[in-house]
Amino acid sequence: MRKLALLVAFMAITITSFGQQIPRFNPDTIKSVVIDSNLVNIKSHKLNVQDFIDAVLADTSFYKAFHNMKGYDFTAENRIFTFDKKNKVEGKIYRKLHHGDKNGKHFIEVLAKQDSGNVYKKNGKYQLYTVEMFDYIFQNAYNSDFMKGEALPGTGGKNESYKDKLKTLIFRPGTKVKGIPFISGKTEIFSDDLKDYYFYQFARGTYLDSIPVYRFKVIRKPSTSEDDVMIKEMTTIFDTRTFQILGRYIDMKYSNMFFDFNVQMNLELNYYGGELLPAKISYQGNWNIPFHKEERAAFLILHKGYKKEQ
C-alpha cells in the first residue's frame, strides 16, 4: 500500500512539472502572448513584486474555471502521445468529445475516437499512470462530475487524497503540498527558505491578439543547484485590466536516488460571455521511479464552442 501511495505521489509531481526538451507536439501559453516590452517598470503601474506573488498565491481562477465548465455545452479535442526511451511515438489517443447536460446531469458524447500503438493493458486500463491520472483531472472518463463542490484543492487536511494533492499542484502552484515524500517543501517557491533561489522578470504584451497582459516570470537563478529547487520556472499571465490570471506555464525537474522527473505544462483560460473558462491545456514530460517502467507522454487538450446551458 505504501509503495502504491508513493507511486501516486510521484505521478502527482509529474503532472504539474515541466521537463526535458523532448521534441514533442506541445504548444504553450507563452507562444500565445505577443510581448510588447520586456522592460516593464511595474512601479509606474503602481505595482510591486509582492502584488504579483500575492495574486498567484490567492488565485482561484483556474480551479473555478474548470468547475464552471459544468454549466456549459462545449466540444473538447484531446490528443495524447506516449513515447519510448528513444522518444519515438509508442501510442496515440485521439478523442473529440461533446460535453453537455441533460435533465440536470452532465454527459459526454464521443464524436470521434482513434487509438493506435501501445495504449491499453489487457484489463482495458491505460498502460501509463501518467495518462490515467491526466484522464482523471482533465478528460474525466471515469467520473462524470469533473469537480465536486466549491472547496479549493489543498484544503482537505490530513485526509486529503492523492488525487486532491495532484489538483493542488496544478491549481495552486507556489504553495506547500503536504504528504508528497521528499519534496513537499520544494513547491513553496515564495517562502523565506526558497525565495533567494529565484529572480523575477516582468513583461507587457497581448494575449490572443486582443487582451492586454502582464507576464510575471519566476526563474531559478543560474547559480542555484538543481538539487536545491524543484520548480525551474513558473510564468503567469495576468489581464492588466482586472489582474485576473489567464495563463500559466510551469517547468519542473528533480532527481535523486528514489525518483527522476522532468515535465512541462501549460494552462490557458479565455473569456466566454464574460466568464473565464479553460481553452487549452498542454503537457509533456517523463518520470521514473525504481522497479517501474519510465513514462514519457505529451498531451494537448483544446476546448471550443462554449454555450451556456439553458
PDB file of C-alpha atoms in Angstrom:
ATOM      1  CA  MET A   1       0.000   0.000   0.000  1.00  0.00           C
ATOM      2  CA  ARG A   2       2.843   2.346   0.858  1.00  0.00           C
ATOM      3  CA  LYS A   3       4.517   1.654  -2.492  1.00  0.00           C
ATOM      4  CA  LEU A   4       1.271   2.449  -4.277  1.00  0.00           C
ATOM      5  CA  ALA A   5       0.922   5.713  -2.340  1.00  0.00           C
ATOM      6  CA  LEU A   6       4.474   6.703  -3.319  1.00  0.00           C
ATOM      7  CA  LEU A   7       3.761   5.904  -6.946  1.00  0.00           C
ATOM      8  CA  VAL A   8       0.610   8.019  -6.978  1.00  0.00           C
ATOM      9  CA  ALA A   9       2.508  10.816  -5.256  1.00  0.00           C
ATOM     10  CA  PHE A  10       5.246  10.742  -7.875  1.00  0.00           C
ATOM     11  CA  MET A  11       2.565  10.750 -10.544  1.00  0.00           C
ATOM     12  CA  ALA A  12       1.129  13.873  -8.954  1.00  0.00           C
ATOM     13  CA  ILE A  13       4.529  15.520  -9.152  1.00  0.00           C
ATOM     14  CA  THR A  14       4.895  14.901 -12.852  1.00  0.00           C
ATOM     15  CA  ILE A  15       1.501  16.228 -13.826  1.00  0.00           C
ATOM     16  CA  THR A  16       2.467  19.727 -12.711  1.00  0.00           C
ATOM     17  CA  SER A  17       6.063  19.905 -13.691  1.00  0.00           C
ATOM     18  CA  PHE A  18       7.921  20.577 -16.896  1.00  0.00           C
ATOM     19  CA  GLY A  19      10.811  18.736 -18.298  1.00  0.00           C
ATOM     20  CA  GLN A  20      13.387  17.554 -20.748  1.00  0.00           C
ATOM     21  CA  GLN A  21      13.207  19.205 -24.127  1.00  0.00           C
ATOM     22  CA  ILE A  22      11.769  16.167 -25.879  1.00  0.00           C
ATOM     23  CA  PRO A  23      10.845  17.044 -29.477  1.00  0.00           C
ATOM     24  CA  ARG A  24       7.117  16.705 -28.950  1.00  0.00           C
ATOM     25  CA  PHE A  25       3.894  18.318 -30.015  1.00  0.00           C
ATOM     26  CA  ASN A  26       3.278  20.812 -27.211  1.00  0.00           C
ATOM     27  CA  PRO A  27       2.206  24.413 -27.964  1.00  0.00           C
ATOM     28  CA  ASP A  28       2.367  26.523 -24.839  1.00  0.00           C
ATOM     29  CA  THR A  29       0.870  29.578 -23.173  1.00  0.00           C
ATOM     30  CA  ILE A  30       3.909  31.752 -23.783  1.00  0.00           C
ATOM     31  CA  LYS A  31       3.552  31.375 -27.559  1.00  0.00           C
ATOM     32  CA  SER A  32       0.014  32.771 -27.295  1.00  0.00           C
ATOM     33  CA  VAL A  33       1.391  36.040 -25.886  1.00  0.00           C
ATOM     34  CA  VAL A  34       2.999  38.664 -28.123  1.00  0.00           C
ATOM     35  CA  ILE A  35       5.432  40.640 -25.950  1.00  0.00           C
ATOM     36  CA  ASP A  36       5.419  44.400 -26.479  1.00  0.00           C
ATOM     37  CA  SER A  37       8.060  45.261 -23.892  1.00  0.00           C
ATOM     38  CA  ASN A  38      10.455  43.202 -21.779  1.00  0.00           C
ATOM     39  CA  LEU A  39      11.298  46.242 -19.654  1.00  0.00           C
ATOM     40  CA  VAL A  40       8.164  46.943 -17.659  1.00  0.00           C
ATOM     41  CA  ASN A  41       8.534  49.426 -14.816  1.00  0.00           C
ATOM     42  CA  ILE A  42       5.871  47.952 -12.587  1.00  0.00           C
ATOM     43  CA  LYS A  43       6.152  50.856 -10.146  1.00  0.00           C
ATOM     44  CA  SER A  44       4.757  53.152 -12.827  1.00  0.00           C
ATOM     45  CA  HIS A  45       1.747  50.822 -12.877  1.00  0.00           C
ATOM     46  CA  LYS A  46       1.517  51.152  -9.071  1.00  0.00           C
ATOM     47  CA  LEU A  47       2.505  47.513  -8.663  1.00  0.00           C
ATOM     48  CA  ASN A  48       5.346  45.678  -6.945  1.00  0.00           C
ATOM     49  CA  VAL A  49       6.708  42.134  -6.828  1.00  0.00           C
ATOM     50  CA  GLN A  50       4.620  41.251  -3.801  1.00  0.00           C
ATOM     51  CA  ASP A  51       1.436  42.210  -5.650  1.00  0.00           C
ATOM     52  CA  PHE A  52       2.151  39.530  -8.234  1.00  0.00           C
ATOM     53  CA  ILE A  53       3.182  36.959  -5.628  1.00  0.00           C
ATOM     54  CA  ASP A  54       0.047  37.613  -3.569  1.00  0.00           C
ATOM     55  CA  ALA A  55      -2.109  37.277  -6.679  1.00  0.00           C
ATOM     56  CA  VAL A  56      -0.511  33.934  -7.631  1.00  0.00           C
ATOM     57  CA  LEU A  57      -0.965  32.510  -4.130  1.00  0.00           C
ATOM     58  CA  ALA A  58      -4.529  33.777  -3.731  1.00  0.00           C
ATOM     59  CA  ASP A  59      -5.709  32.922  -7.235  1.00  0.00           C
ATOM     60  CA  THR A  60      -8.776  30.734  -7.663  1.00  0.00           C
ATOM     61  CA  SER A  61      -9.313  31.457 -11.378  1.00  0.00           C
ATOM     62  CA  PHE A  62      -8.053  28.155 -12.740  1.00  0.00           C
ATOM     63  CA  TYR A  63      -9.921  25.996 -10.272  1.00  0.00           C
ATOM     64  CA  LYS A  64     -13.178  27.933 -10.674  1.00  0.00           C
ATOM     65  CA  ALA A  65     -12.815  27.938 -14.457  1.00  0.00           C
ATOM     66  CA  PHE A  66     -12.773  24.140 -14.532  1.00  0.00           C
ATOM     67  CA  HIS A  67     -15.603  23.981 -12.014  1.00  0.00           C
ATOM     68  CA  ASN A  68     -17.686  26.372 -14.142  1.00  0.00           C
ATOM     69  CA  MET A  69     -17.406  24.137 -17.222  1.00  0.00           C
ATOM     70  CA  LYS A  70     -20.277  22.086 -15.855  1.00  0.00           C
ATOM     71  CA  GLY A  71     -22.690  24.844 -16.748  1.00  0.00           C
ATOM     72  CA  TYR A  72     -21.692  24.887 -20.414  1.00  0.00           C
ATOM     73  CA  ASP A  73     -22.125  22.890 -23.564  1.00  0.00           C
ATOM     74  CA  PHE A  74     -18.759  22.612 -25.382  1.00  0.00           C
ATOM     75  CA  THR A  75     -16.500  20.453 -27.526  1.00  0.00           C
ATOM     76  CA  ALA A  76     -13.136  19.095 -26.382  1.00  0.00           C
ATOM     77  CA  GLU A  77     -10.405  17.746 -28.637  1.00  0.00           C
ATOM     78  CA  ASN A  78      -7.868  15.598 -26.787  1.00  0.00           C
ATOM     79  CA  ARG A  79      -4.598  14.348 -28.262  1.00  0.00           C
ATOM     80  CA  ILE A  80      -2.251  12.114 -26.252  1.00  0.00           C
ATOM     81  CA  PHE A  81       1.096  10.701 -27.322  1.00  0.00           C
ATOM     82  CA  THR A  82       3.247   8.219 -25.400  1.00  0.00           C
ATOM     83  CA  PHE A  83       6.928   7.634 -26.166  1.00  0.00           C
ATOM     84  CA  ASP A  84       9.610   5.001 -25.718  1.00  0.00           C
ATOM     85  CA  LYS A  85      13.093   5.680 -24.300  1.00  0.00           C
ATOM     86  CA  LYS A  86      14.293   6.868 -27.706  1.00  0.00           C
ATOM     87  CA  ASN A  87      11.417   9.366 -27.859  1.00  0.00           C
ATOM     88  CA  LYS A  88       9.716   7.505 -30.666  1.00  0.00           C
ATOM     89  CA  VAL A  89       5.916   7.544 -30.547  1.00  0.00           C
ATOM     90  CA  GLU A  90       4.673   4.378 -28.861  1.00  0.00           C
ATOM     91  CA  GLY A  91       0.947   5.095 -28.577  1.00  0.00           C
ATOM     92  CA  LYS A  92      -1.592   7.660 -29.770  1.00  0.00           C
ATOM     93  CA  ILE A  93      -5.011   8.573 -28.392  1.00  0.00           C
ATOM     94  CA  TYR A  94      -7.419  10.997 -30.051  1.00  0.00           C
ATOM     95  CA  ARG A  95     -10.827  11.984 -28.715  1.00  0.00           C
ATOM     96  CA  LYS A  96     -13.349  14.561 -29.879  1.00  0.00           C
ATOM     97  CA  LEU A  97     -15.947  14.899 -27.128  1.00  0.00           C
ATOM     98  CA  HIS A  98     -19.191  16.805 -26.733  1.00  0.00           C
ATOM     99  CA  HIS A  99     -19.837  17.844 -23.129  1.00  0.00           C
ATOM    100  CA  GLY A 100     -23.309  18.873 -22.082  1.00  0.00           C
ATOM    101  CA  ASP A 101     -26.107  18.490 -19.546  1.00  0.00           C
ATOM    102  CA  LYS A 102     -29.353  16.570 -19.865  1.00  0.00           C
ATOM    103  CA  ASN A 103     -32.014  16.696 -17.182  1.00  0.00           C
ATOM    104  CA  GLY A 104     -29.516  18.310 -14.857  1.00  0.00           C
ATOM    105  CA  LYS A 105     -26.868  15.605 -15.359  1.00  0.00           C
ATOM    106  CA  HIS A 106     -23.554  16.055 -17.129  1.00  0.00           C
ATOM    107  CA  PHE A 107     -22.899  13.784 -20.105  1.00  0.00           C
ATOM    108  CA  ILE A 108     -20.020  13.152 -22.501  1.00  0.00           C
ATOM    109  CA  GLU A 109     -20.742  12.155 -26.094  1.00  0.00           C
ATOM    110  CA  VAL A 110     -17.850  10.683 -28.097  1.00  0.00           C
ATOM    111  CA  LEU A 111     -17.847  12.335 -31.528  1.00  0.00           C
ATOM    112  CA  ALA A 112     -14.592  10.792 -32.748  1.00  0.00           C
ATOM    113  CA  LYS A 113     -12.197   8.219 -31.331  1.00  0.00           C
ATOM    114  CA  GLN A 114      -8.941   6.864 -32.684  1.00  0.00           C
ATOM    115  CA  ASP A 115      -6.240   4.867 -30.846  1.00  0.00           C
ATOM    116  CA  SER A 116      -3.076   3.292 -32.144  1.00  0.00           C
ATOM    117  CA  GLY A 117       0.004   1.641 -30.730  1.00  0.00           C
ATOM    118  CA  ASN A 118       0.585   0.505 -27.163  1.00  0.00           C
ATOM    119  CA  VAL A 119      -2.157   2.324 -25.225  1.00  0.00           C
ATOM    120  CA  TYR A 120      -4.111  -0.105 -23.009  1.00  0.00           C
ATOM    121  CA  LYS A 121      -3.449  -3.023 -20.687  1.00  0.00           C
ATOM    122  CA  LYS A 122      -5.343  -6.302 -21.101  1.00  0.00           C
ATOM    123  CA  ASN A 123      -7.856  -5.167 -18.458  1.00  0.00           C
ATOM    124  CA  GLY A 124      -8.713  -2.077 -20.503  1.00  0.00           C
ATOM    125  CA  LYS A 125      -6.905   0.398 -18.282  1.00  0.00           C
ATOM    126  CA  TYR A 126      -4.255   2.736 -19.670  1.00  0.00           C
ATOM    127  CA  GLN A 127      -0.688   1.439 -19.882  1.00  0.00           C
ATOM    128  CA  LEU A 128       0.700   4.570 -18.213  1.00  0.00           C
ATOM    129  CA  TYR A 129      -0.224   6.043 -14.837  1.00  0.00           C
ATOM    130  CA  THR A 130       0.510   9.441 -16.406  1.00  0.00           C
ATOM    131  CA  VAL A 131      -2.351   9.007 -18.861  1.00  0.00           C
ATOM    132  CA  GLU A 132      -4.719   7.610 -16.240  1.00  0.00           C
ATOM    133  CA  MET A 133      -4.140  10.487 -13.812  1.00  0.00           C
ATOM    134  CA  PHE A 134      -4.319  13.079 -16.578  1.00  0.00           C
ATOM    135  CA  ASP A 135      -7.568  11.494 -17.707  1.00  0.00           C
ATOM    136  CA  TYR A 136      -8.941  11.857 -14.171  1.00  0.00           C
ATOM    137  CA  ILE A 137      -8.054  15.535 -13.950  1.00  0.00           C
ATOM    138  CA  PHE A 138      -8.850  16.768 -17.448  1.00  0.00           C
ATOM    139  CA  GLN A 139     -10.607  14.204 -19.647  1.00  0.00           C
ATOM    140  CA  ASN A 140     -12.719  12.776 -16.862  1.00  0.00           C
ATOM    141  CA  ALA A 141     -13.542   9.419 -18.463  1.00  0.00           C
ATOM    142  CA  TYR A 142     -14.269   7.696 -15.155  1.00  0.00           C
ATOM    143  CA  ASN A 143     -16.255  10.355 -13.331  1.00  0.00           C
ATOM    144  CA  SER A 144     -18.958  12.485 -14.959  1.00  0.00           C
ATOM    145  CA  ASP A 145     -18.689  15.109 -12.198  1.00  0.00           C
ATOM    146  CA  PHE A 146     -15.455  16.939 -13.039  1.00  0.00           C
ATOM    147  CA  MET A 147     -15.322  18.987  -9.869  1.00  0.00           C
ATOM    148  CA  LYS A 148     -17.402  18.337  -6.787  1.00  0.00           C
ATOM    149  CA  GLY A 149     -18.199  21.360  -4.661  1.00  0.00           C
ATOM    150  CA  GLU A 150     -16.546  24.767  -4.431  1.00  0.00           C
ATOM    151  CA  ALA A 151     -13.768  23.878  -1.959  1.00  0.00           C
ATOM    152  CA  LEU A 152     -10.284  24.710  -3.169  1.00  0.00           C
ATOM    153  CA  PRO A 153      -7.804  21.871  -3.624  1.00  0.00           C
ATOM    154  CA  GLY A 154      -5.258  21.625  -0.845  1.00  0.00           C
ATOM    155  CA  THR A 155      -7.757  22.443   1.884  1.00  0.00           C
ATOM    156  CA  GLY A 156      -8.741  18.885   2.767  1.00  0.00           C
ATOM    157  CA  GLY A 157      -6.399  18.455   5.747  1.00  0.00           C
ATOM    158  CA  LYS A 158      -4.673  15.188   6.639  1.00  0.00           C
ATOM    159  CA  ASN A 159      -7.231  13.054   4.847  1.00  0.00           C
ATOM    160  CA  GLU A 160      -6.812  14.814   1.522  1.00  0.00           C
ATOM    161  CA  SER A 161      -6.450  12.177  -1.196  1.00  0.00           C
ATOM    162  CA  TYR A 162      -3.504  11.909  -3.556  1.00  0.00           C
ATOM    163  CA  LYS A 163      -5.753  12.992  -6.403  1.00  0.00           C
ATOM    164  CA  ASP A 164      -6.559  16.152  -4.466  1.00  0.00           C
ATOM    165  CA  LYS A 165      -2.834  16.695  -3.903  1.00  0.00           C
ATOM    166  CA  LEU A 166      -2.426  16.424  -7.633  1.00  0.00           C
ATOM    167  CA  LYS A 167      -5.071  19.108  -8.155  1.00  0.00           C
ATOM    168  CA  THR A 168      -3.285  21.307  -5.598  1.00  0.00           C
ATOM    169  CA  LEU A 169      -0.065  21.050  -7.587  1.00  0.00           C
ATOM    170  CA  ILE A 170      -1.911  22.045 -10.746  1.00  0.00           C
ATOM    171  CA  PHE A 171      -4.248  24.751  -9.492  1.00  0.00           C
ATOM    172  CA  ARG A 172      -2.285  26.235  -6.574  1.00  0.00           C
ATOM    173  CA  PRO A 173       1.379  26.284  -7.641  1.00  0.00           C
ATOM    174  CA  GLY A 174       3.766  28.003  -5.251  1.00  0.00           C
ATOM    175  CA  THR A 175       2.010  26.638  -2.168  1.00  0.00           C
ATOM    176  CA  LYS A 176       3.229  23.798   0.015  1.00  0.00           C
ATOM    177  CA  VAL A 177       1.768  20.384  -0.753  1.00  0.00           C
ATOM    178  CA  LYS A 178       1.937  18.192   2.328  1.00  0.00           C
ATOM    179  CA  GLY A 179       2.294  14.445   2.106  1.00  0.00           C
ATOM    180  CA  ILE A 180       4.431  14.100  -1.030  1.00  0.00           C
ATOM    181  CA  PRO A 181       7.635  12.309   0.009  1.00  0.00           C
ATOM    182  CA  PHE A 182      10.975  14.138  -0.167  1.00  0.00           C
ATOM    183  CA  ILE A 183       9.803  17.329  -1.911  1.00  0.00           C
ATOM    184  CA  SER A 184       6.731  18.755  -0.156  1.00  0.00           C
ATOM    185  CA  GLY A 185       8.503  21.986   0.809  1.00  0.00           C
ATOM    186  CA  LYS A 186      10.161  22.480  -2.581  1.00  0.00           C
ATOM    187  CA  THR A 187       6.870  23.558  -4.144  1.00  0.00           C
ATOM    188  CA  GLU A 188       6.697  26.604  -1.820  1.00  0.00           C
ATOM    189  CA  ILE A 189       8.886  28.826  -4.000  1.00  0.00           C
ATOM    190  CA  PHE A 190       7.898  32.150  -2.374  1.00  0.00           C
ATOM    191  CA  SER A 191       8.820  31.014   1.141  1.00  0.00           C
ATOM    192  CA  ASP A 192      11.739  32.526   3.060  1.00  0.00           C
ATOM    193  CA  ASP A 193      13.685  29.293   2.541  1.00  0.00           C
ATOM    194  CA  LEU A 194      13.407  29.288  -1.251  1.00  0.00           C
ATOM    195  CA  LYS A 195      12.814  32.847  -2.483  1.00  0.00           C
ATOM    196  CA  ASP A 196      16.529  33.681  -2.665  1.00  0.00           C
ATOM    197  CA  TYR A 197      16.971  30.924  -5.246  1.00  0.00           C
ATOM    198  CA  TYR A 198      14.825  32.793  -7.792  1.00  0.00           C
ATOM    199  CA  PHE A 199      14.702  36.082  -9.648  1.00  0.00           C
ATOM    200  CA  TYR A 200      11.701  37.777 -11.281  1.00  0.00           C
ATOM    201  CA  GLN A 201      11.075  39.150 -14.767  1.00  0.00           C
ATOM    202  CA  PHE A 202       8.219  41.339 -15.940  1.00  0.00           C
ATOM    203  CA  ALA A 203       6.924  41.997 -19.439  1.00  0.00           C
ATOM    204  CA  ARG A 204       3.876  43.533 -21.059  1.00  0.00           C
ATOM    205  CA  GLY A 205       2.129  42.058 -24.066  1.00  0.00           C
ATOM    206  CA  THR A 206      -1.062  40.944 -25.801  1.00  0.00           C
ATOM    207  CA  TYR A 207      -2.763  37.592 -25.243  1.00  0.00           C
ATOM    208  CA  LEU A 208      -4.774  36.004 -28.090  1.00  0.00           C
ATOM    209  CA  ASP A 209      -4.361  39.162 -30.211  1.00  0.00           C
ATOM    210  CA  SER A 210      -6.645  41.354 -28.107  1.00  0.00           C
ATOM    211  CA  ILE A 211      -6.198  41.083 -24.332  1.00  0.00           C
ATOM    212  CA  PRO A 212      -3.553  43.360 -22.712  1.00  0.00           C
ATOM    213  CA  VAL A 213      -1.473  41.348 -20.225  1.00  0.00           C
ATOM    214  CA  TYR A 214       1.440  41.333 -17.813  1.00  0.00           C
ATOM    215  CA  ARG A 215       3.818  38.386 -17.875  1.00  0.00           C
ATOM    216  CA  PHE A 216       5.306  37.580 -14.446  1.00  0.00           C
ATOM    217  CA  LYS A 217       8.132  35.062 -14.692  1.00  0.00           C
ATOM    218  CA  VAL A 218       9.806  33.356 -11.707  1.00  0.00           C
ATOM    219  CA  ILE A 219      13.094  31.732 -12.779  1.00  0.00           C
ATOM    220  CA  ARG A 220      15.683  29.696 -10.925  1.00  0.00           C
ATOM    221  CA  LYS A 221      18.945  31.619 -10.616  1.00  0.00           C
ATOM    222  CA  PRO A 222      21.762  30.063 -12.695  1.00  0.00           C
ATOM    223  CA  SER A 223      23.909  29.884  -9.577  1.00  0.00           C
ATOM    224  CA  THR A 224      21.318  27.712  -7.814  1.00  0.00           C
ATOM    225  CA  SER A 225      21.893  23.972  -7.731  1.00  0.00           C
ATOM    226  CA  GLU A 226      19.165  21.815  -9.259  1.00  0.00           C
ATOM    227  CA  ASP A 227      19.238  19.818  -6.022  1.00  0.00           C
ATOM    228  CA  ASP A 228      18.017  22.852  -4.067  1.00  0.00           C
ATOM    229  CA  VAL A 229      14.837  23.527  -6.027  1.00  0.00           C
ATOM    230  CA  MET A 230      12.171  21.637  -7.953  1.00  0.00           C
ATOM    231  CA  ILE A 231      10.473  24.413  -9.939  1.00  0.00           C
ATOM    232  CA  LYS A 232      12.794  25.797 -12.615  1.00  0.00           C
ATOM    233  CA  GLU A 233      10.331  28.347 -13.945  1.00  0.00           C
ATOM    234  CA  MET A 234       6.767  29.472 -13.346  1.00  0.00           C
ATOM    235  CA  THR A 235       5.305  32.038 -15.730  1.00  0.00           C
ATOM    236  CA  THR A 236       1.918  33.616 -15.060  1.00  0.00           C
ATOM    237  CA  ILE A 237      -0.131  35.745 -17.470  1.00  0.00           C
ATOM    238  CA  PHE A 238      -2.311  38.494 -15.914  1.00  0.00           C
ATOM    239  CA  ASP A 239      -5.069  40.541 -17.552  1.00  0.00           C
ATOM    240  CA  THR A 240      -3.871  44.123 -16.977  1.00  0.00           C
ATOM    241  CA  ARG A 241      -7.463  45.371 -16.715  1.00  0.00           C
ATOM    242  CA  THR A 242      -8.621  43.033 -13.953  1.00  0.00           C
ATOM    243  CA  PHE A 243      -5.391  41.387 -12.706  1.00  0.00           C
ATOM    244  CA  GLN A 244      -7.047  38.008 -13.229  1.00  0.00           C
ATOM    245  CA  ILE A 245      -4.764  35.129 -14.209  1.00  0.00           C
ATOM    246  CA  LEU A 246      -5.306  33.921 -17.773  1.00  0.00           C
ATOM    247  CA  GLY A 247      -2.395  31.543 -18.352  1.00  0.00           C
ATOM    248  CA  ARG A 248       0.264  29.578 -16.527  1.00  0.00           C
ATOM    249  CA  TYR A 249       3.423  27.755 -17.594  1.00  0.00           C
ATOM    250  CA  ILE A 250       5.328  25.510 -15.174  1.00  0.00           C
ATOM    251  CA  ASP A 251       8.753  23.943 -15.662  1.00  0.00           C
ATOM    252  CA  MET A 252       9.877  21.401 -13.060  1.00  0.00           C
ATOM    253  CA  LYS A 253      12.753  18.987 -12.780  1.00  0.00           C
ATOM    254  CA  TYR A 254      14.137  16.940  -9.911  1.00  0.00           C
ATOM    255  CA  SER A 255      16.226  13.842  -9.492  1.00  0.00           C
ATOM    256  CA  ASN A 256      17.615  11.762  -6.641  1.00  0.00           C
ATOM    257  CA  MET A 257      18.205   8.094  -5.870  1.00  0.00           C
ATOM    258  CA  PHE A 258      14.458   7.498  -5.409  1.00  0.00           C
ATOM    259  CA  PHE A 259      12.929   9.124  -8.471  1.00  0.00           C
ATOM    260  CA  ASP A 260      13.523  11.291 -11.514  1.00  0.00           C
ATOM    261  CA  PHE A 261      11.021  13.586 -13.209  1.00  0.00           C
ATOM    262  CA  ASN A 262      11.255  16.277 -15.855  1.00  0.00           C
ATOM    263  CA  VAL A 263       7.960  17.767 -17.055  1.00  0.00           C
ATOM    264  CA  GLN A 264       6.394  20.838 -18.693  1.00  0.00           C
ATOM    265  CA  MET A 265       2.813  22.033 -18.504  1.00  0.00           C
ATOM    266  CA  ASN A 266       0.675  24.957 -19.684  1.00  0.00           C
ATOM    267  CA  LEU A 267      -2.881  26.005 -18.951  1.00  0.00           C
ATOM    268  CA  GLU A 268      -4.809  28.759 -20.708  1.00  0.00           C
ATOM    269  CA  LEU A 269      -8.153  30.373 -19.967  1.00  0.00           C
ATOM    270  CA  ASN A 270     -10.237  32.620 -22.182  1.00  0.00           C
ATOM    271  CA  TYR A 271     -13.355  34.746 -21.797  1.00  0.00           C
ATOM    272  CA  TYR A 272     -16.652  33.276 -22.981  1.00  0.00           C
ATOM    273  CA  GLY A 273     -19.607  35.548 -22.378  1.00  0.00           C
ATOM    274  CA  GLY A 274     -17.546  37.403 -19.793  1.00  0.00           C
ATOM    275  CA  GLU A 275     -16.653  34.249 -17.819  1.00  0.00           C
ATOM    276  CA  LEU A 276     -13.206  32.653 -17.696  1.00  0.00           C
ATOM    277  CA  LEU A 277     -13.210  29.043 -18.927  1.00  0.00           C
ATOM    278  CA  PRO A 278     -10.459  26.579 -19.951  1.00  0.00           C
ATOM    279  CA  ALA A 279      -9.274  26.978 -23.531  1.00  0.00           C
ATOM    280  CA  LYS A 280      -6.062  24.945 -23.814  1.00  0.00           C
ATOM    281  CA  ILE A 281      -4.049  22.505 -21.707  1.00  0.00           C
ATOM    282  CA  SER A 282      -0.737  21.073 -22.827  1.00  0.00           C
ATOM    283  CA  TYR A 283       1.779  18.809 -21.126  1.00  0.00           C
ATOM    284  CA  GLN A 284       4.956  16.959 -21.914  1.00  0.00           C
ATOM    285  CA  GLY A 285       7.384  15.107 -19.712  1.00  0.00           C
ATOM    286  CA  ASN A 286       8.849  11.973 -18.264  1.00  0.00           C
ATOM    287  CA  TRP A 287       9.120  10.399 -14.829  1.00  0.00           C
ATOM    288  CA  ASN A 288      10.887   7.371 -13.473  1.00  0.00           C
ATOM    289  CA  ILE A 289      10.983   5.511 -10.168  1.00  0.00           C
ATOM    290  CA  PRO A 290      12.797   2.263  -9.269  1.00  0.00           C
ATOM    291  CA  PHE A 291      11.227  -1.042 -10.365  1.00  0.00           C
ATOM    292  CA  HIS A 292       8.758   0.716 -12.667  1.00  0.00           C
ATOM    293  CA  LYS A 293       8.837   1.472 -16.375  1.00  0.00           C
ATOM    294  CA  GLU A 294       9.834   5.039 -17.222  1.00  0.00           C
ATOM    295  CA  GLU A 295       6.859   7.010 -18.519  1.00  0.00           C
ATOM    296  CA  ARG A 296       7.040   9.625 -21.282  1.00  0.00           C
ATOM    297  CA  ALA A 297       3.959  11.355 -22.612  1.00  0.00           C
ATOM    298  CA  ALA A 298       2.600  14.536 -24.198  1.00  0.00           C
ATOM    299  CA  PHE A 299      -0.942  15.926 -24.233  1.00  0.00           C
ATOM    300  CA  LEU A 300      -2.867  18.671 -25.980  1.00  0.00           C
ATOM    301  CA  ILE A 301      -6.453  19.438 -24.950  1.00  0.00           C
ATOM    302  CA  LEU A 302      -8.483  22.150 -26.689  1.00  0.00           C
ATOM    303  CA  HIS A 303     -11.936  23.334 -25.576  1.00  0.00           C
ATOM    304  CA  LYS A 304     -14.132  25.105 -28.116  1.00  0.00           C
ATOM    305  CA  GLY A 305     -17.649  26.325 -28.750  1.00  0.00           C
ATOM    306  CA  TYR A 306     -18.801  27.065 -25.202  1.00  0.00           C
ATOM    307  CA  LYS A 307     -22.550  27.685 -24.962  1.00  0.00           C
ATOM    308  CA  LYS A 308     -24.332  28.425 -21.708  1.00  0.00           C
ATOM    309  CA  GLU A 309     -26.719  25.662 -20.737  1.00  0.00           C
ATOM    310  CA  GLN A 310     -30.342  26.822 -20.653  1.00  0.00           C
TER     311      GLN A 310
END
